[in-house]
Structures are given as C-alpha cells and as structure tokens.
Short mmCIF file of C-alpha atoms in Angstrom, two decimals:
data_model
loop_
_atom_site.label_atom_id
_atom_site.label_comp_id
_atom_site.label_asym_id
_atom_site.label_seq_id
_atom_site.Cartn_x
_atom_site.Cartn_y
_atom_site.Cartn_z
CA GLY A 1 86.22 73.25 97.56
CA ASN A 2 88.52 76.12 96.02
CA SER A 3 91.71 76.60 98.05
CA VAL A 4 94.79 78.80 97.72
CA THR A 5 98.57 78.02 99.24
CA GLN A 6 100.47 81.29 99.87
CA MET A 7 104.25 81.82 100.52
CA GLU A 8 104.07 82.17 104.14
CA GLY A 9 107.33 84.15 104.82
CA PRO A 10 108.32 86.54 106.94
CA VAL A 11 109.54 88.24 104.30
CA THR A 12 112.41 91.31 104.91
CA LEU A 13 113.69 93.52 102.14
CA SER A 14 115.22 96.87 101.78
CA GLU A 15 113.73 100.07 100.18
CA GLU A 16 113.73 99.65 96.02
CA ALA A 17 114.02 95.78 96.49
CA PHE A 18 112.01 93.60 94.13
CA LEU A 19 108.64 92.04 95.73
CA THR A 20 107.30 88.22 94.95
CA ILE A 21 104.66 86.46 96.93
CA ASN A 22 103.76 83.23 95.87
CA CYS A 23 100.13 82.37 95.49
CA THR A 24 98.79 79.17 93.88
CA TYR A 25 95.64 78.12 93.69
CA THR A 26 93.12 75.14 93.47
CA ALA A 27 89.68 75.69 91.83
CA THR A 28 86.78 74.50 90.08
CA GLY A 29 86.36 76.43 87.17
CA TYR A 30 88.12 80.07 86.82
CA PRO A 31 87.03 82.01 89.90
CA SER A 32 88.13 85.38 90.72
CA LEU A 33 91.25 85.83 92.52
CA PHE A 34 92.08 88.31 94.93
CA TRP A 35 94.96 89.76 96.73
CA TYR A 36 94.24 91.86 99.98
CA VAL A 37 96.69 93.80 102.19
CA GLN A 38 96.54 94.33 105.85
CA TYR A 39 98.56 97.37 107.24
CA PRO A 40 99.32 97.38 111.05
CA GLY A 41 96.33 97.87 113.39
CA GLU A 42 93.86 98.05 110.27
CA GLY A 43 91.65 95.70 108.87
CA LEU A 44 92.03 94.16 105.21
CA GLN A 45 91.63 96.01 101.93
CA LEU A 46 91.21 94.49 98.65
CA LEU A 47 94.81 95.55 97.10
CA LEU A 48 93.75 94.37 93.45
CA LYS A 49 91.76 91.66 91.65
CA ALA A 50 91.68 89.19 88.66
CA THR A 51 88.30 87.83 87.50
CA LYS A 52 89.55 85.61 84.48
CA ALA A 53 92.49 83.71 82.99
CA ASP A 54 95.26 85.58 82.02
CA ASP A 55 93.78 88.89 83.41
CA LYS A 56 96.50 91.02 84.95
CA GLY A 57 95.22 93.34 88.35
CA SER A 58 97.21 96.05 89.53
CA ASN A 59 97.27 98.51 92.22
CA LYS A 60 99.49 101.01 93.91
CA GLY A 61 102.37 99.43 91.95
CA PHE A 62 101.38 96.14 92.66
CA GLU A 63 100.86 93.48 90.02
CA ALA A 64 99.60 89.71 89.73
CA THR A 65 98.71 88.00 86.45
CA TYR A 66 95.70 85.22 86.78
CA ARG A 67 97.76 82.27 85.08
CA LYS A 68 95.54 78.84 84.42
CA GLU A 69 98.28 77.00 83.42
CA THR A 70 100.51 77.26 86.39
CA THR A 71 97.33 77.73 88.85
CA SER A 72 99.10 80.83 89.87
CA PHE A 73 98.49 84.25 90.84
CA HIS A 74 101.61 85.73 92.22
CA LEU A 75 102.37 89.09 93.57
CA GLU A 76 105.06 91.44 92.44
CA LYS A 77 106.01 94.93 93.01
CA GLY A 78 109.08 96.26 91.30
CA SER A 79 110.58 98.58 94.18
CA VAL A 80 109.19 98.54 97.50
CA GLN A 81 108.82 101.46 99.72
CA VAL A 82 108.84 101.09 103.80
CA SER A 83 105.27 101.98 103.17
CA ASP A 84 104.46 98.65 101.89
CA SER A 85 105.32 97.15 105.06
CA ALA A 86 102.34 95.07 105.91
CA VAL A 87 100.61 91.63 105.29
CA TYR A 88 99.19 90.50 101.98
CA PHE A 89 96.79 87.94 101.77
CA CYS A 90 96.01 85.94 98.60
CA ALA A 91 92.07 84.85 98.55
CA LEU A 92 89.55 83.18 96.04
CA PRO A 93 85.75 82.42 96.52
CA SER A 94 85.31 79.05 97.90
CA ASN A 95 81.98 78.90 97.21
CA ASP A 96 79.31 81.33 95.86
CA TYR A 97 79.54 83.68 98.94
CA LYS A 98 82.30 82.62 101.08
CA LEU A 99 86.43 83.50 100.27
CA SER A 100 89.26 80.90 101.13
CA PHE A 101 92.14 83.02 102.18
CA GLY A 102 95.72 82.28 102.32
CA ALA A 103 97.74 82.12 105.61
CA GLY A 104 99.26 85.52 104.70
CA THR A 105 102.79 86.87 104.23
CA THR A 106 103.93 89.56 106.39
CA VAL A 107 106.33 92.08 104.73
CA THR A 108 108.68 94.51 106.29
CA VAL A 109 110.61 97.10 104.21
CA ARG A 110 113.85 98.46 105.80
CA ALA A 111 114.83 101.86 104.85
CA ASP B 1 85.36 101.13 99.83
CA ALA B 2 82.11 99.89 101.45
CA GLY B 3 81.45 102.17 104.89
CA ILE B 4 81.89 99.19 107.56
CA THR B 5 82.26 100.36 111.13
CA GLN B 6 82.80 98.19 114.04
CA SER B 7 82.22 98.77 117.73
CA PRO B 8 83.51 99.06 120.17
CA ARG B 9 87.43 99.08 118.64
CA HIS B 10 88.70 97.95 121.63
CA LYS B 11 87.42 95.89 124.82
CA VAL B 12 88.80 94.38 127.99
CA THR B 13 86.31 91.97 129.74
CA GLU B 14 86.44 89.23 132.35
CA THR B 15 85.75 85.60 131.62
CA GLY B 16 82.23 84.53 132.17
CA THR B 17 80.99 87.65 131.01
CA PRO B 18 78.60 88.46 127.90
CA VAL B 19 80.02 90.78 125.13
CA THR B 20 78.50 91.94 121.77
CA LEU B 21 80.36 93.43 118.99
CA ARG B 22 78.64 95.26 116.63
CA CYS B 23 79.30 95.85 112.86
CA HIS B 24 77.42 98.42 110.52
CA GLN B 25 77.84 98.83 106.94
CA THR B 26 76.12 101.64 104.60
CA GLU B 27 76.26 99.30 101.19
CA ASN B 28 73.17 97.58 101.24
CA HIS B 29 75.19 94.76 100.56
CA ARG B 30 73.41 91.32 101.63
CA TYR B 31 76.32 88.97 102.81
CA MET B 32 78.25 89.87 105.85
CA TYR B 33 80.58 87.63 107.83
CA TRP B 34 82.42 87.95 111.17
CA TYR B 35 85.77 86.27 111.37
CA ARG B 36 88.79 86.30 114.01
CA GLN B 37 92.16 86.51 113.59
CA ASP B 38 95.11 84.94 115.76
CA PRO B 39 98.91 84.52 115.14
CA GLY B 40 99.71 81.30 113.36
CA HIS B 41 95.72 80.87 112.31
CA GLY B 42 95.33 83.62 110.06
CA LEU B 43 91.74 84.36 109.20
CA ARG B 44 88.94 82.28 110.63
CA LEU B 45 85.01 82.45 109.68
CA ILE B 46 83.10 82.58 112.78
CA HIS B 47 79.32 83.07 111.31
CA TYR B 48 78.06 84.48 108.08
CA SER B 49 74.47 85.98 107.45
CA TYR B 50 73.11 86.03 103.57
CA GLY B 51 70.17 88.33 104.51
CA VAL B 52 67.85 89.59 107.33
CA LYS B 53 67.57 86.83 109.84
CA ASP B 54 69.61 84.58 107.78
CA THR B 55 72.71 83.27 109.15
CA ASP B 56 74.73 80.11 109.34
CA LYS B 57 77.87 78.90 111.23
CA GLY B 58 81.20 79.17 109.91
CA GLU B 59 84.39 76.90 110.61
CA VAL B 60 84.76 78.33 114.55
CA SER B 61 81.29 79.04 115.37
CA ASP B 62 81.50 77.30 119.08
CA GLY B 63 80.89 79.98 121.94
CA TYR B 64 79.43 82.41 119.44
CA SER B 65 75.96 83.93 118.61
CA VAL B 66 75.44 86.11 115.83
CA SER B 67 71.90 88.05 115.10
CA ARG B 68 70.77 90.07 112.03
CA SER B 69 67.93 92.06 112.25
CA LYS B 70 68.44 94.82 109.75
CA THR B 71 70.52 94.46 106.56
CA GLU B 72 72.97 97.08 107.91
CA ASP B 73 73.59 95.43 111.41
CA PHE B 74 75.52 92.29 112.00
CA LEU B 75 75.96 91.62 115.53
CA LEU B 76 78.24 88.88 117.40
CA THR B 77 77.78 87.97 120.88
CA LEU B 78 79.86 85.91 123.03
CA GLU B 79 77.66 84.43 125.61
CA SER B 80 80.07 83.80 128.14
CA ALA B 81 83.73 84.83 127.21
CA THR B 82 86.95 82.58 127.53
CA SER B 83 90.28 83.40 127.51
CA SER B 84 90.46 81.61 124.21
CA GLN B 85 88.04 84.08 122.45
CA THR B 86 90.97 86.89 123.06
CA SER B 87 91.58 88.11 119.62
CA VAL B 88 91.08 90.56 116.95
CA TYR B 89 87.67 90.41 115.38
CA PHE B 90 86.79 91.47 111.77
CA CYS B 91 83.38 92.16 110.11
CA ALA B 92 82.95 91.80 106.41
CA SER B 93 80.08 92.61 103.76
CA ARG B 94 80.40 91.33 100.18
CA GLY B 95 79.73 93.27 97.38
CA GLY B 96 80.32 91.20 93.94
CA HIS B 97 82.58 88.31 94.68
CA GLU B 98 84.90 90.93 96.79
CA GLN B 99 84.58 91.15 100.70
CA TYR B 100 85.20 94.55 102.27
CA PHE B 101 86.44 94.50 105.96
CA GLY B 102 86.00 96.55 108.74
CA PRO B 103 88.73 98.34 111.29
CA GLY B 104 88.40 95.49 113.79
CA THR B 105 87.64 94.93 117.06
CA ARG B 106 90.47 94.16 119.73
CA LEU B 107 89.20 91.92 122.55
CA THR B 108 90.76 90.76 125.68
CA VAL B 109 89.04 88.31 127.94
CA THR B 110 90.92 88.26 131.56
#
C-alpha cells in the first residue's frame, strides 16, 4: 500500500533559520499528500495539503510542493519562530479511508 | 477544523479495570478513528468505523473494543486495562481525504 518515509530528526534551529523536513512517498497513482503539525499537549492539525502533482500547499508560512519526479513532498519555511516548535507528520491515504503517517519530526526553535 | 471532543482528557486507572474513552464529532463525518501515540512508535491505528455499527480493526487492536451507536459518537473500551496500554489516545474523523483530530486523552494504567 501507499506509504511515506520522513526525515526523523530531532531538528534544532535558531529563530529566523530556514527549515526543511524531507518526506518521500511510495504510492499507486497520485494521491493527495498532507502535512500535519502537533503542538505540545495537543492533537494533530492539518497544516497543508496538495491534491495533485505539481501542486503547492501553503499555510502559516510553510510550503510543500508535490513532486512526482522525485516522489517527494518536502516541507519548508523560510524563517522559523519559537512558536513553530512542534512535531510535524507527513501523510497520505493508504487506501480509500485510512491515512499512512510518517514517524514524525520533532522541531525545536531556540530564541 | 472539525469539532471533535474527547473525554476524559486525563485518566489514571488501575491494572485490570475497564476503561471507556469517548469521542464526539459535530461534522456528521462517516468515518471515525482511534489511534494511540507512543514515543518511538508514532501514531498507530487501533480501530476505525465506517458508519453506525460498522467498525473494523486497525494495526494494534488487541485488548481494545469499539462501538458506534450514533454518527457523532465513537467509544473505545479497554476491557481490562494493562500497563502497556498507558498512552495518549487520539480520536479522528474524516472529511474528504483529510482526518481531523481531537485533543487527545492521556491514559495512565498503574
């Protein structure tokens, strides 16, 4: 079935640094791709999504481009803030009704 | 975001006792899910539901049962809690292909 492989981290950055979290996928066809974020003590929230190849999802300064040539959906942010400290999960549908999640990447941003 | 609530938010219980966790959603979503989250294991699917009274097992279903008598409610029961079931439990519902998560229940089994 469809699956994702995600850079595990942890990642520690200084404020205003550039963040990249790698995610590659294996899939039949071109399913939607997602990034979720989990802030400390909270549930997962959908951060952004892309529904077809070459789409770019964006939200809160984060971006990810659905690249079929490299089967990737890397998450990027140009200038991180302390409030971006969280765990980030890449995900895609593993079948019609389930999602397959990456292992999660813990990001810590220092002031 | 979908309105998903979970109760209780925190619970401490003793080994061998039954425990029921509740999930409530207000979006009329057909699919609902229960996950557990543990360090080093990420998110693991316990059970899911594809309609009222329609449920199926996920990857870590042993020791858990579920019930769904109404579209909006999905219950997770630990028939006889064990220490290995100490975890954070998340409920989710599905709209489109996305899943929307509740705030979680932290369960400690002593």
